[in-house]
Tab-separated table of C-alpha atoms and ligand atoms in Angstrom:
chain	number	residue	atom	x	y	z
C	22	MET	CA	-17.158	-27.941	-16.599
C	23	SER	CA	-15.309	-29.295	-13.569
C	24	GLU	CA	-18.015	-31.946	-13.106
C	25	ILE	CA	-17.128	-33.526	-16.464
C	26	LEU	CA	-13.454	-33.652	-15.518
C	27	ASP	CA	-14.298	-35.129	-12.104
C	28	TYR	CA	-16.540	-37.709	-13.729
C	29	LYS	CA	-13.976	-38.718	-16.341
C	30	LYS	CA	-11.274	-38.985	-13.694
C	31	LYS	CA	-13.276	-41.382	-11.548
C	32	THR	CA	-14.812	-43.496	-14.313
C	33	LYS	CA	-11.827	-44.525	-16.438
C	34	LYS	CA	-12.735	-48.205	-16.639
C	35	SER	CA	-16.330	-47.281	-17.470
C	36	ALA	CA	-15.083	-45.089	-20.336
C	37	LYS	CA	-13.125	-48.000	-21.818
C	38	LEU	CA	-15.945	-50.473	-21.373
C	39	PHE	CA	-18.508	-48.091	-22.821
C	40	LEU	CA	-16.363	-47.759	-25.918
C	41	ALA	CA	-16.442	-51.535	-26.240
C	42	SER	CA	-20.194	-51.476	-25.649
C	43	SER	CA	-20.679	-48.857	-28.375
C	44	LYS	CA	-18.954	-51.086	-30.900
C	45	ILE	CA	-21.525	-53.809	-30.468
C	46	HIS	CA	-24.670	-52.075	-29.222
C	47	VAL	CA	-26.582	-49.290	-30.920
C	48	ASN	CA	-25.677	-46.081	-29.037
C	49	GLY	CA	-23.854	-48.385	-26.624
C	50	VAL	CA	-27.080	-49.195	-24.774
C	51	SER	CA	-30.082	-51.490	-24.876
C	52	HIS	CA	-32.651	-48.920	-23.756
C	53	ASN	CA	-32.434	-45.421	-25.237
C	54	ILE	CA	-32.899	-43.624	-21.929
C	55	ARG	CA	-29.925	-45.341	-20.291
C	56	PHE	CA	-27.442	-43.253	-22.255
C	57	PHE	CA	-26.244	-39.932	-20.848
C	58	GLU	CA	-23.344	-37.658	-21.812
C	59	PRO	CA	-20.407	-38.082	-21.874
C	60	TYR	CA	-21.010	-41.835	-21.291
C	61	PRO	CA	-22.888	-43.767	-18.633
C	62	PHE	CA	-20.887	-45.485	-15.910
C	63	ILE	CA	-20.931	-49.284	-16.092
C	64	VAL	CA	-22.409	-51.038	-13.090
C	65	LYS	CA	-20.829	-54.182	-11.718
C	66	SER	CA	-23.032	-54.786	-8.680
C	67	SER	CA	-25.758	-53.329	-6.514
C	68	SER	CA	-26.889	-53.724	-2.950
C	69	GLY	CA	-29.425	-51.967	-0.739
C	70	LYS	CA	-29.526	-48.341	-1.816
C	71	ASN	CA	-26.248	-48.480	-3.739
C	72	LEU	CA	-25.010	-49.071	-7.242
C	73	GLN	CA	-21.321	-49.864	-7.612
C	74	ASP	CA	-19.527	-49.205	-10.886
C	75	VAL	CA	-16.530	-50.978	-12.433
C	76	ASP	CA	-14.193	-48.280	-11.039
C	77	ASP	CA	-15.567	-49.064	-7.555
C	78	ASN	CA	-17.476	-45.806	-7.178
C	79	LYS	CA	-20.624	-46.097	-5.099
C	80	TYR	CA	-23.795	-44.154	-5.882
C	81	THR	CA	-26.892	-43.803	-3.723
C	82	ASP	CA	-29.442	-44.812	-6.312
C	83	TYR	CA	-32.740	-43.014	-6.963
C	84	TRP	CA	-33.283	-44.528	-10.402
C	85	MET	CA	-33.784	-47.833	-8.604
C	86	GLY	CA	-34.098	-50.154	-11.565
C	87	HIS	CA	-36.476	-47.974	-13.581
C	88	TRP	CA	-38.337	-47.305	-10.262
C	89	SER	CA	-39.061	-51.010	-9.808
C	90	LEU	CA	-37.036	-51.675	-6.638
C	91	ILE	CA	-39.234	-50.441	-3.805
C	92	LEU	CA	-37.387	-52.642	-1.279
C	93	GLY	CA	-33.967	-51.632	-2.598
C	94	HIS	CA	-31.382	-53.676	-4.487
C	95	GLY	CA	-31.201	-57.354	-3.577
C	96	PRO	CA	-33.392	-57.361	-0.425
C	97	LYS	CA	-32.768	-60.432	1.709
C	98	GLN	CA	-36.314	-61.826	1.641
C	99	VAL	CA	-36.428	-61.710	-2.161
C	100	LYS	CA	-32.889	-63.004	-2.564
C	101	ASP	CA	-33.554	-65.973	-0.269
C	102	SER	CA	-36.728	-66.860	-2.162
C	103	LEU	CA	-34.926	-66.632	-5.502
C	104	LYS	CA	-32.071	-68.814	-4.241
C	105	LYS	CA	-34.572	-71.482	-3.212
C	106	GLN	CA	-36.283	-71.230	-6.582
C	107	ILE	CA	-32.984	-71.517	-8.466
C	108	GLU	CA	-32.353	-74.782	-6.677
C	109	LYS	CA	-35.671	-76.042	-8.038
C	110	SER	CA	-34.823	-74.533	-11.468
C	111	TRP	CA	-35.724	-71.308	-13.223
C	112	MET	CA	-37.728	-72.031	-16.335
C	113	TYR	CA	-40.583	-74.483	-16.668
C	114	GLY	CA	-42.628	-73.238	-19.603
C	115	THR	CA	-45.677	-74.750	-17.895
C	116	VAL	CA	-48.321	-73.693	-15.406
C	117	ASN	CA	-46.666	-73.362	-12.003
C	118	GLU	CA	-47.582	-72.875	-8.381
C	119	GLN	CA	-45.566	-69.665	-8.000
C	120	THR	CA	-47.875	-67.896	-10.459
C	121	ILE	CA	-50.986	-68.815	-8.532
C	122	LYS	CA	-49.441	-67.547	-5.302
C	123	LEU	CA	-48.560	-64.173	-6.827
C	124	SER	CA	-51.958	-63.816	-8.505
C	125	GLU	CA	-53.785	-64.562	-5.268
C	126	LEU	CA	-51.953	-61.663	-3.657
C	127	ILE	CA	-52.660	-59.322	-6.570
C	128	THR	CA	-56.330	-60.225	-6.929
C	129	LYS	CA	-57.006	-59.488	-3.248
C	130	ALA	CA	-55.240	-56.117	-3.400
C	131	VAL	CA	-56.458	-54.936	-6.803
C	132	PRO	CA	-60.246	-55.307	-7.125
C	133	VAL	CA	-60.297	-55.046	-10.940
C	134	ALA	CA	-57.943	-58.031	-11.180
C	135	GLU	CA	-60.750	-60.573	-11.323
C	136	LYS	CA	-58.736	-62.253	-14.059
C	137	ILE	CA	-55.039	-61.902	-14.751
C	138	ARG	CA	-52.646	-62.594	-17.624
C	139	TYR	CA	-48.865	-62.249	-17.383
C	140	ALA	CA	-46.315	-61.007	-19.850
C	141	THR	CA	-42.625	-60.342	-19.476
C	142	THR	CA	-42.610	-56.549	-19.826
C	143	GLY	CA	-44.874	-53.595	-19.192
C	144	THR	CA	-44.689	-52.851	-22.912
C	145	GLU	CA	-46.389	-56.143	-23.690
C	146	ALA	CA	-49.026	-55.567	-21.023
C	147	THR	CA	-50.081	-52.247	-22.557
C	148	MET	CA	-49.921	-53.710	-26.065
C	149	TYR	CA	-52.282	-56.490	-24.987
C	150	ALA	CA	-54.531	-54.007	-23.206
C	151	VAL	CA	-54.954	-52.076	-26.455
C	152	ARG	CA	-55.704	-55.235	-28.425
C	153	LEU	CA	-58.203	-56.374	-25.822
C	154	ALA	CA	-59.971	-52.999	-25.811
C	155	ARG	CA	-60.283	-53.101	-29.602
C	156	SER	CA	-61.503	-56.660	-29.525
C	157	VAL	CA	-64.087	-56.048	-26.795
C	158	THR	CA	-65.515	-52.875	-28.318
C	159	GLY	CA	-65.083	-53.667	-32.006
C	160	LYS	CA	-63.653	-50.149	-32.372
C	161	LYS	CA	-60.213	-49.045	-33.469
C	162	ILE	CA	-59.035	-45.742	-31.985
C	163	ILE	CA	-57.042	-45.539	-28.769
C	164	ALA	CA	-56.743	-42.202	-27.014
C	165	LYS	CA	-53.618	-41.553	-25.022
C	166	ILE	CA	-52.261	-38.578	-23.161
C	167	ASP	CA	-49.767	-36.013	-24.479
C	168	GLY	CA	-46.569	-37.154	-22.764
C	169	GLY	CA	-47.975	-40.548	-21.722
C	170	TRP	CA	-45.413	-43.352	-21.794
C	171	HIS	CA	-46.553	-46.959	-22.010
C	172	GLY	CA	-43.421	-48.659	-23.305
C	173	TYR	CA	-42.189	-49.398	-26.791
C	174	THR	CA	-45.342	-50.929	-28.277
C	175	SER	CA	-46.054	-49.554	-31.783
C	176	ASP	CA	-49.651	-49.034	-30.672
C	177	LEU	CA	-48.714	-46.277	-28.230
C	178	LEU	CA	-45.434	-44.811	-29.455
C	179	LYS	CA	-46.951	-41.509	-30.424
C	180	SER	CA	-47.283	-38.126	-28.682
C	181	VAL	CA	-44.709	-39.052	-26.086
C	182	ASN	CA	-42.453	-36.009	-26.408
C	183	TRP	CA	-43.099	-32.354	-27.086
C	184	PRO	CA	-44.804	-31.164	-29.323
C	185	PHE	CA	-46.754	-34.458	-29.026
C	186	THR	CA	-47.769	-34.499	-32.680
C	187	GLU	CA	-45.772	-37.390	-34.091
C	188	SER	CA	-44.603	-40.920	-33.552
C	189	GLU	CA	-41.323	-41.476	-31.757
C	190	SER	CA	-40.191	-43.865	-34.435
C	191	GLY	CA	-40.405	-44.826	-38.056
C	192	GLY	CA	-41.969	-48.159	-38.899
C	193	ILE	CA	-45.282	-47.414	-37.237
C	194	VAL	CA	-48.429	-47.966	-39.248
C	195	ASN	CA	-51.988	-46.839	-38.619
C	196	GLU	CA	-50.805	-43.823	-36.658
C	197	GLU	CA	-54.192	-42.240	-37.219
C	198	LYS	CA	-55.656	-44.841	-34.850
C	199	ILE	CA	-53.783	-43.275	-31.932
C	200	ILE	CA	-54.967	-39.852	-30.911
C	201	SER	CA	-53.720	-37.826	-27.985
C	202	ILE	CA	-55.391	-35.539	-25.501
C	203	PRO	CA	-53.976	-32.909	-23.127
C	204	PHE	CA	-53.371	-34.162	-19.582
C	205	ASN	CA	-55.466	-32.611	-16.819
C	206	ASP	CA	-57.514	-30.521	-19.267
C	207	LEU	CA	-60.918	-32.171	-19.342
C	208	GLU	CA	-62.645	-29.598	-21.482
C	209	LYS	CA	-60.114	-29.756	-24.315
C	210	SER	CA	-59.825	-33.527	-24.025
C	211	LEU	CA	-63.585	-33.982	-24.353
C	212	VAL	CA	-63.680	-31.807	-27.468
C	213	ILE	CA	-61.149	-34.146	-29.116
C	214	LEU	CA	-62.772	-37.315	-27.805
C	215	ASN	CA	-66.233	-36.260	-28.919
C	216	LYS	CA	-65.050	-36.127	-32.511
C	217	ILE	CA	-63.974	-39.773	-32.520
C	218	SER	CA	-66.328	-41.264	-29.942
C	219	THR	CA	-68.004	-43.694	-32.346
C	220	ASP	CA	-64.681	-45.407	-33.079
C	221	LEU	CA	-63.052	-44.981	-29.649
C	222	ALA	CA	-61.986	-48.388	-28.298
C	223	GLY	CA	-60.387	-47.045	-25.154
C	224	ILE	CA	-58.481	-44.387	-23.280
C	225	ILE	CA	-55.158	-45.331	-21.720
C	226	ILE	CA	-53.739	-43.155	-18.963
C	227	GLU	CA	-51.230	-43.233	-16.105
C	228	PRO	CA	-52.758	-41.800	-12.908
C	229	VAL	CA	-49.410	-40.119	-12.293
C	230	LEU	CA	-47.485	-39.294	-15.470
C	231	GLY	CA	-44.120	-40.995	-14.940
C	232	GLY	CA	-41.800	-40.463	-17.906
C	233	GLY	CA	-43.903	-37.421	-18.825
C	234	GLY	CA	-42.755	-35.462	-15.755
C	235	CYS	CA	-43.974	-37.080	-12.512
C	236	ILE	CA	-47.296	-35.247	-12.583
C	237	PRO	CA	-50.414	-36.525	-10.789
C	238	ALA	CA	-53.707	-36.446	-12.658
C	239	THR	CA	-56.531	-34.662	-10.901
C	240	GLN	CA	-59.392	-36.789	-9.702
C	241	GLU	CA	-61.788	-34.620	-11.682
C	242	TYR	CA	-59.855	-35.299	-14.895
C	243	LEU	CA	-59.699	-39.053	-14.393
C	244	LYS	CA	-63.365	-39.259	-13.393
C	245	GLY	CA	-64.344	-37.134	-16.386
C	246	LEU	CA	-62.495	-39.399	-18.821
C	247	GLU	CA	-63.948	-42.473	-17.216
C	248	GLU	CA	-67.471	-41.119	-17.430
C	249	PHE	CA	-66.986	-40.227	-21.080
C	250	ALA	CA	-65.530	-43.642	-21.929
C	251	HIS	CA	-68.305	-45.564	-20.249
C	252	LYS	CA	-71.028	-43.395	-21.776
C	253	ASN	CA	-69.600	-44.134	-25.219
C	254	ASN	CA	-69.005	-47.874	-24.805
C	255	SER	CA	-65.253	-47.424	-24.686
C	256	LEU	CA	-62.864	-48.835	-22.103
C	257	ILE	CA	-60.688	-47.126	-19.538
C	258	ILE	CA	-57.231	-48.666	-19.324
C	259	LEU	CA	-55.337	-47.468	-16.302
C	260	ASP	CA	-51.613	-47.938	-16.662
C	261	GLU	CA	-50.415	-48.465	-13.089
C	262	ILE	CA	-47.068	-49.931	-14.108
C	263	VAL	CA	-45.309	-47.197	-12.115
C	264	THR	CA	-47.999	-46.405	-9.546
C	265	GLY	CA	-49.168	-49.939	-8.656
C	266	PHE	CA	-47.978	-50.818	-5.111
C	267	ARG	CA	-45.903	-47.602	-5.087
C	268	PHE	CA	-48.029	-45.489	-2.698
C	269	ARG	CA	-50.002	-48.165	-0.874
C	270	PHE	CA	-50.501	-51.912	-0.903
C	271	GLY	CA	-52.538	-52.013	-4.089
C	272	CYS	CA	-53.239	-49.576	-6.877
C	273	LEU	CA	-53.826	-45.863	-6.781
C	274	TYR	CA	-57.195	-45.968	-8.512
C	275	PRO	CA	-59.410	-47.118	-5.574
C	276	THR	CA	-58.242	-44.089	-3.602
C	277	ILE	CA	-59.744	-41.831	-6.256
C	278	ASN	CA	-62.912	-43.872	-6.696
C	279	LEU	CA	-62.216	-44.949	-10.244
C	280	ASP	CA	-63.722	-47.970	-11.894
C	281	PRO	CA	-61.282	-48.916	-14.680
C	282	ASP	CA	-61.935	-51.824	-17.038
C	283	ILE	CA	-58.331	-52.887	-17.417
C	284	VAL	CA	-55.314	-52.154	-15.233
C	285	THR	CA	-51.747	-52.839	-16.294
C	286	LEU	CA	-49.035	-53.559	-13.738
C	287	GLY	CA	-45.290	-54.175	-13.947
C	288	LYS	CA	-42.098	-52.961	-12.246
C	289	ILE	CA	-42.696	-53.354	-8.459
C	290	VAL	CA	-44.883	-56.467	-8.802
C	291	GLY	CA	-41.953	-58.313	-10.405
C	292	GLY	CA	-39.660	-57.427	-7.505
C	293	GLY	CA	-36.838	-56.637	-9.952
C	294	MET	CA	-37.441	-59.557	-12.315
C	295	PRO	CA	-39.090	-59.106	-15.741
C	296	ILE	CA	-42.860	-58.764	-15.615
C	297	GLY	CA	-45.945	-57.227	-17.159
C	298	VAL	CA	-49.451	-57.891	-15.849
C	299	LEU	CA	-52.806	-57.411	-17.442
C	300	CYS	CA	-55.643	-57.260	-14.916
C	301	GLY	CA	-59.293	-56.981	-15.855
C	302	LYS	CA	-62.867	-57.498	-14.924
C	303	LYS	CA	-64.283	-60.934	-15.742
C	304	GLU	CA	-66.662	-59.615	-18.350
C	305	ILE	CA	-63.775	-57.939	-20.192
C	306	MET	CA	-61.204	-60.700	-19.810
C	307	LYS	CA	-63.667	-63.335	-21.063
C	308	PHE	CA	-62.931	-61.997	-24.554
C	309	ALA	CA	-59.491	-63.524	-24.194
C	310	ASP	CA	-60.925	-66.934	-23.405
C	311	THR	CA	-60.037	-69.256	-26.262
C	312	SER	CA	-62.481	-72.027	-25.402
C	313	GLY	CA	-65.574	-70.745	-27.184
C	314	ASN	CA	-65.098	-67.571	-29.165
C	315	LYS	CA	-64.410	-67.467	-32.863
C	316	LYS	CA	-60.928	-66.155	-33.632
C	317	SER	CA	-62.335	-62.913	-34.959
C	318	GLU	CA	-64.263	-62.409	-31.722
C	319	ARG	CA	-61.488	-62.954	-29.259
C	320	ALA	CA	-58.222	-61.331	-28.267
C	321	TYR	CA	-54.925	-63.085	-27.932
C	322	ILE	CA	-53.372	-61.533	-24.854
C	323	GLY	CA	-50.566	-62.420	-22.501
C	324	GLY	CA	-48.123	-65.131	-23.233
C	325	GLY	CA	-44.598	-65.365	-24.526
C	326	THR	CA	-41.975	-67.973	-23.778
C	327	PHE	CA	-41.008	-66.413	-20.469
C	328	SER	CA	-44.449	-65.285	-19.282
C	329	ALA	CA	-45.151	-66.274	-15.675
C	330	ASN	CA	-41.683	-67.788	-15.384
C	331	PRO	CA	-41.002	-69.071	-11.876
C	332	MET	CA	-38.234	-66.566	-11.148
C	333	SER	CA	-40.383	-63.485	-11.821
C	334	MET	CA	-43.337	-65.027	-10.011
C	335	THR	CA	-41.151	-65.868	-7.011
C	336	SER	CA	-39.520	-62.447	-6.718
C	337	GLY	CA	-42.886	-60.759	-7.258
C	338	PHE	CA	-44.486	-62.893	-4.562
C	339	ALA	CA	-41.636	-62.304	-2.102
C	340	THR	CA	-41.755	-58.548	-2.737
C	341	LEU	CA	-45.522	-58.207	-2.412
C	342	SER	CA	-45.518	-60.451	0.672
C	343	GLU	CA	-42.996	-58.157	2.349
C	344	LEU	CA	-44.946	-55.066	1.300
C	345	LYS	CA	-48.150	-56.576	2.648
C	346	LYS	CA	-46.578	-57.615	5.937
C	347	SER	CA	-44.897	-54.237	6.507
C	348	LYS	CA	-47.276	-51.940	4.674
C	349	ASN	CA	-48.007	-49.863	7.745
C	350	MET	CA	-44.323	-49.083	8.111
C	351	ILE	CA	-43.006	-48.983	4.549
C	352	TYR	CA	-45.586	-46.763	2.870
C	353	PRO	CA	-45.819	-44.050	5.542
C	354	LYS	CA	-42.014	-44.006	5.693
C	355	ILE	CA	-41.268	-43.668	1.972
C	356	ASN	CA	-44.218	-41.352	1.325
C	357	SER	CA	-43.045	-38.997	4.074
C	358	LEU	CA	-39.440	-39.090	2.824
C	359	GLY	CA	-40.803	-38.067	-0.574
C	360	LYS	CA	-42.654	-35.150	0.981
C	361	PHE	CA	-39.544	-34.153	2.926
C	362	ALA	CA	-37.485	-34.183	-0.304
C	363	ARG	CA	-40.064	-32.117	-2.209
C	364	ASP	CA	-40.431	-29.566	0.612
C	365	GLU	CA	-36.728	-29.104	1.317
C	366	LEU	CA	-35.646	-28.979	-2.324
C	367	GLY	CA	-38.400	-26.465	-2.949
C	368	LYS	CA	-36.993	-24.264	-0.151
C	369	ILE	CA	-33.509	-24.264	-1.707
C	370	PHE	CA	-34.595	-23.330	-5.192
C	371	GLY	CA	-37.541	-21.094	-4.341
C	372	SER	CA	-39.588	-20.008	-7.329
C	373	LYS	CA	-36.903	-21.028	-9.853
C	374	VAL	CA	-37.974	-24.625	-9.583
C	375	ILE	CA	-41.175	-26.608	-9.279
C	376	ILE	CA	-40.932	-29.999	-7.614
C	377	THR	CA	-43.638	-32.361	-8.776
C	378	GLY	CA	-44.517	-35.820	-7.569
C	379	LYS	CA	-46.511	-37.890	-5.173
C	380	GLY	CA	-45.575	-40.115	-2.253
C	381	SER	CA	-42.096	-41.509	-2.791
C	382	LEU	CA	-41.720	-40.112	-6.342
C	383	PHE	CA	-40.344	-36.656	-7.012
C	384	MET	CA	-38.983	-34.637	-9.878
C	385	THR	CA	-37.288	-31.267	-10.169
C	386	HIS	CA	-38.301	-28.894	-12.963
C	387	PHE	CA	-36.234	-25.760	-13.583
C	388	VAL	CA	-38.903	-23.360	-14.721
C	389	SER	CA	-38.496	-21.269	-17.832
C	390	GLU	CA	-40.156	-17.952	-18.361
C	391	GLY	CA	-43.916	-18.138	-18.387
C	392	ILE	CA	-44.189	-21.455	-16.522
C	393	THR	CA	-45.857	-20.996	-13.155
C	394	GLU	CA	-47.245	-24.483	-12.593
C	395	ILE	CA	-46.654	-27.990	-13.879
C	396	THR	CA	-49.863	-29.881	-14.397
C	397	ASN	CA	-49.054	-31.421	-17.781
C	398	SER	CA	-46.171	-32.607	-19.952
C	399	ALA	CA	-46.232	-29.556	-22.184
C	400	GLN	CA	-45.269	-27.334	-19.249
C	401	ALA	CA	-42.649	-29.873	-18.134
C	402	ALA	CA	-41.170	-30.024	-21.638
C	403	LYS	CA	-40.876	-26.236	-21.793
C	404	CYS	CA	-38.764	-26.181	-18.628
C	405	ASP	CA	-34.997	-25.855	-18.689
C	406	THR	CA	-34.067	-29.502	-19.162
C	407	LYS	CA	-30.373	-28.618	-19.618
C	408	SER	CA	-30.201	-27.324	-16.031
C	409	LEU	CA	-31.908	-30.478	-14.812
C	410	TYR	CA	-29.333	-32.561	-16.632
C	411	ASN	CA	-26.481	-30.457	-15.153
C	412	TYR	CA	-27.968	-30.819	-11.676
C	413	HIS	CA	-28.285	-34.596	-11.902
C	414	PHE	CA	-24.881	-34.956	-13.542
C	415	LYS	CA	-23.195	-32.849	-10.849
C	416	MET	CA	-24.563	-35.212	-8.194
C	417	ILE	CA	-23.274	-38.254	-10.118
C	418	ALA	CA	-19.835	-36.720	-10.634
C	419	GLN	CA	-19.275	-35.116	-7.240
C	420	ASP	CA	-21.722	-36.415	-4.659
C	421	GLY	CA	-22.140	-40.132	-5.337
C	422	ILE	CA	-25.864	-39.695	-5.901
C	423	PHE	CA	-27.544	-41.202	-8.947
C	424	PHE	CA	-30.676	-39.959	-10.630
C	425	LEU	CA	-30.895	-41.022	-14.261
C	426	PRO	CA	-30.254	-37.545	-15.694
C	427	GLY	CA	-33.530	-35.825	-16.490
C	428	LYS	CA	-35.753	-38.401	-14.794
C	429	LEU	CA	-37.787	-38.559	-11.613
C	430	GLY	CA	-36.376	-40.036	-8.425
C	431	ALA	CA	-37.908	-42.955	-6.527
C	432	ILE	CA	-37.355	-43.467	-2.826
C	433	SER	CA	-37.225	-47.046	-1.620
C	434	ASN	CA	-37.553	-48.598	1.801
C	435	VAL	CA	-33.771	-48.724	2.256
C	436	HIS	CA	-33.338	-44.949	1.871
C	437	THR	CA	-33.168	-42.903	5.058
C	438	LYS	CA	-33.713	-39.288	6.045
C	439	GLU	CA	-29.902	-38.964	6.114
C	440	ASP	CA	-29.805	-39.946	2.440
C	441	ILE	CA	-32.337	-37.276	1.554
C	442	LYS	CA	-30.337	-34.752	3.575
C	443	LYS	CA	-27.324	-35.622	1.388
C	444	ILE	CA	-29.367	-34.738	-1.702
C	445	ILE	CA	-30.305	-31.482	0.006
C	446	THR	CA	-26.665	-30.598	0.750
C	447	ALA	CA	-25.612	-31.505	-2.799
C	448	THR	CA	-28.471	-29.396	-4.149
C	449	ASP	CA	-27.514	-26.463	-1.974
C	450	ASN	CA	-23.950	-26.605	-3.328
C	451	PHE	CA	-25.210	-26.880	-6.891
C	452	GLU	CA	-27.520	-23.901	-6.482
C	453	GLN	CA	-24.879	-21.750	-4.784
C	454	ALA	CA	-22.387	-22.474	-7.569
C	455	ARG	CA	-25.042	-21.782	-10.207
C	456	THR	CA	-26.157	-18.473	-8.752
C	457	SER	CA	-22.612	-17.222	-8.101
C	458	LYS	CA	-21.702	-17.633	-11.800
F	8	PLP	C1	-46.310	-46.151	-17.148
F	8	PLP	C2	-45.486	-47.151	-17.901
F	8	PLP	N1	-46.108	-48.062	-18.680
F	8	PLP	C3	-45.408	-48.993	-19.346
F	8	PLP	C4	-44.040	-49.053	-19.279
F	8	PLP	C5	-43.285	-50.094	-20.045
F	8	PLP	O1	-42.779	-51.082	-19.201
F	8	PLP	P1	-41.491	-51.914	-19.631
F	8	PLP	O2	-40.346	-50.962	-19.669
F	8	PLP	O3	-41.378	-52.977	-18.574
F	8	PLP	O4	-41.763	-52.493	-20.973
F	8	PLP	C6	-43.353	-48.140	-18.483
F	8	PLP	C7	-41.889	-48.182	-18.370
F	8	PLP	O5	-41.231	-47.306	-17.866
F	8	PLP	C8	-44.081	-47.146	-17.792
F	8	PLP	O6	-43.478	-46.216	-17.036
């Protein structure tokens, strides 16, 4: 493949460094999804919409820090705030003013966030959400979605990848306490849920499947699950770690009239610094209050040495402040660029591809025989993922455009229509070369 040769030619220093990385890191990486064949380029800096690698190649980035960088890499407002904070110092290990400022912004924008606890990753936030749901309800089973991704917590590391029947890892105990249900299929989901309703602590779901294929849930599905959960004294945990502050200033759930018990946030609300946030109604979060409850009646949630550290709180506050101030410009702009990308890419590929997504998120699926729509992860998994990889890799090797191969793209406020047009041209070339073979 000429793309592989082109890539190897332009990433010689990366190749050497990745070899060094592989000697000391498992698979050469510190997050499984960051590896791609033949080796990932090594980044030395980033700015605005660009990543720059050690060979000085520039890539227009659509991975955008695991989709966390809605204002782009190193936006001035956030950088200035972080510089000021560094002067004051970067780790207190005590209650600090920066946390209160960020929480005041979140609580006003996210109605369910009557009480908040911080962690350092989204993984911890979902882990705590599960523990809290079990503690509040006194029940054990958590239902998740086939293809749902909530981070590396042992509690939810099951049914992530096709055929959704097993855990992603060894070392996980009590797997029978995690059950999975098919996304966007209320009837089948309710059949499964009905069988375990007496021990169902909660249902955790992303309103738009992120890692599972960039697929929005229908309102009917989400409402149906919520109704079932509340009828059976179980909790609804909405994982808005990707969707929170992505489509509007706030969460997605109020726009679909949901009434979740717990919402988890991360990514964008940390403005590129480590964060996980657990938001809940007062009557739920009071179970985490350590002042009165017996140990067996309360949940330990949030915490960790670096929870609510002043750097994350500062970058989160600066990011949300900018989003709030410019929400009437930023969201319409990035949402319409997302629509433009979906529409135009769809025109190039025609019926060979389905482009899923919402707002500024989009993902290309090369359909295999029999797939006519993508409304769940099973359909996404059955698509031709090799072609998707080739497509993304071609853009890395020849067009200076970076999607983490196989993953959805996220448009940030620093991307322009011209940038999307470059994807369209690169896609056109890819498709012409593919069809002329
Ligand atoms: C929906 C969702 N929940 C949770 C997580 C885990 O967050 P983190 O990677 O910060 O641990 C992710 C990460 O991609 C995610 O997409």
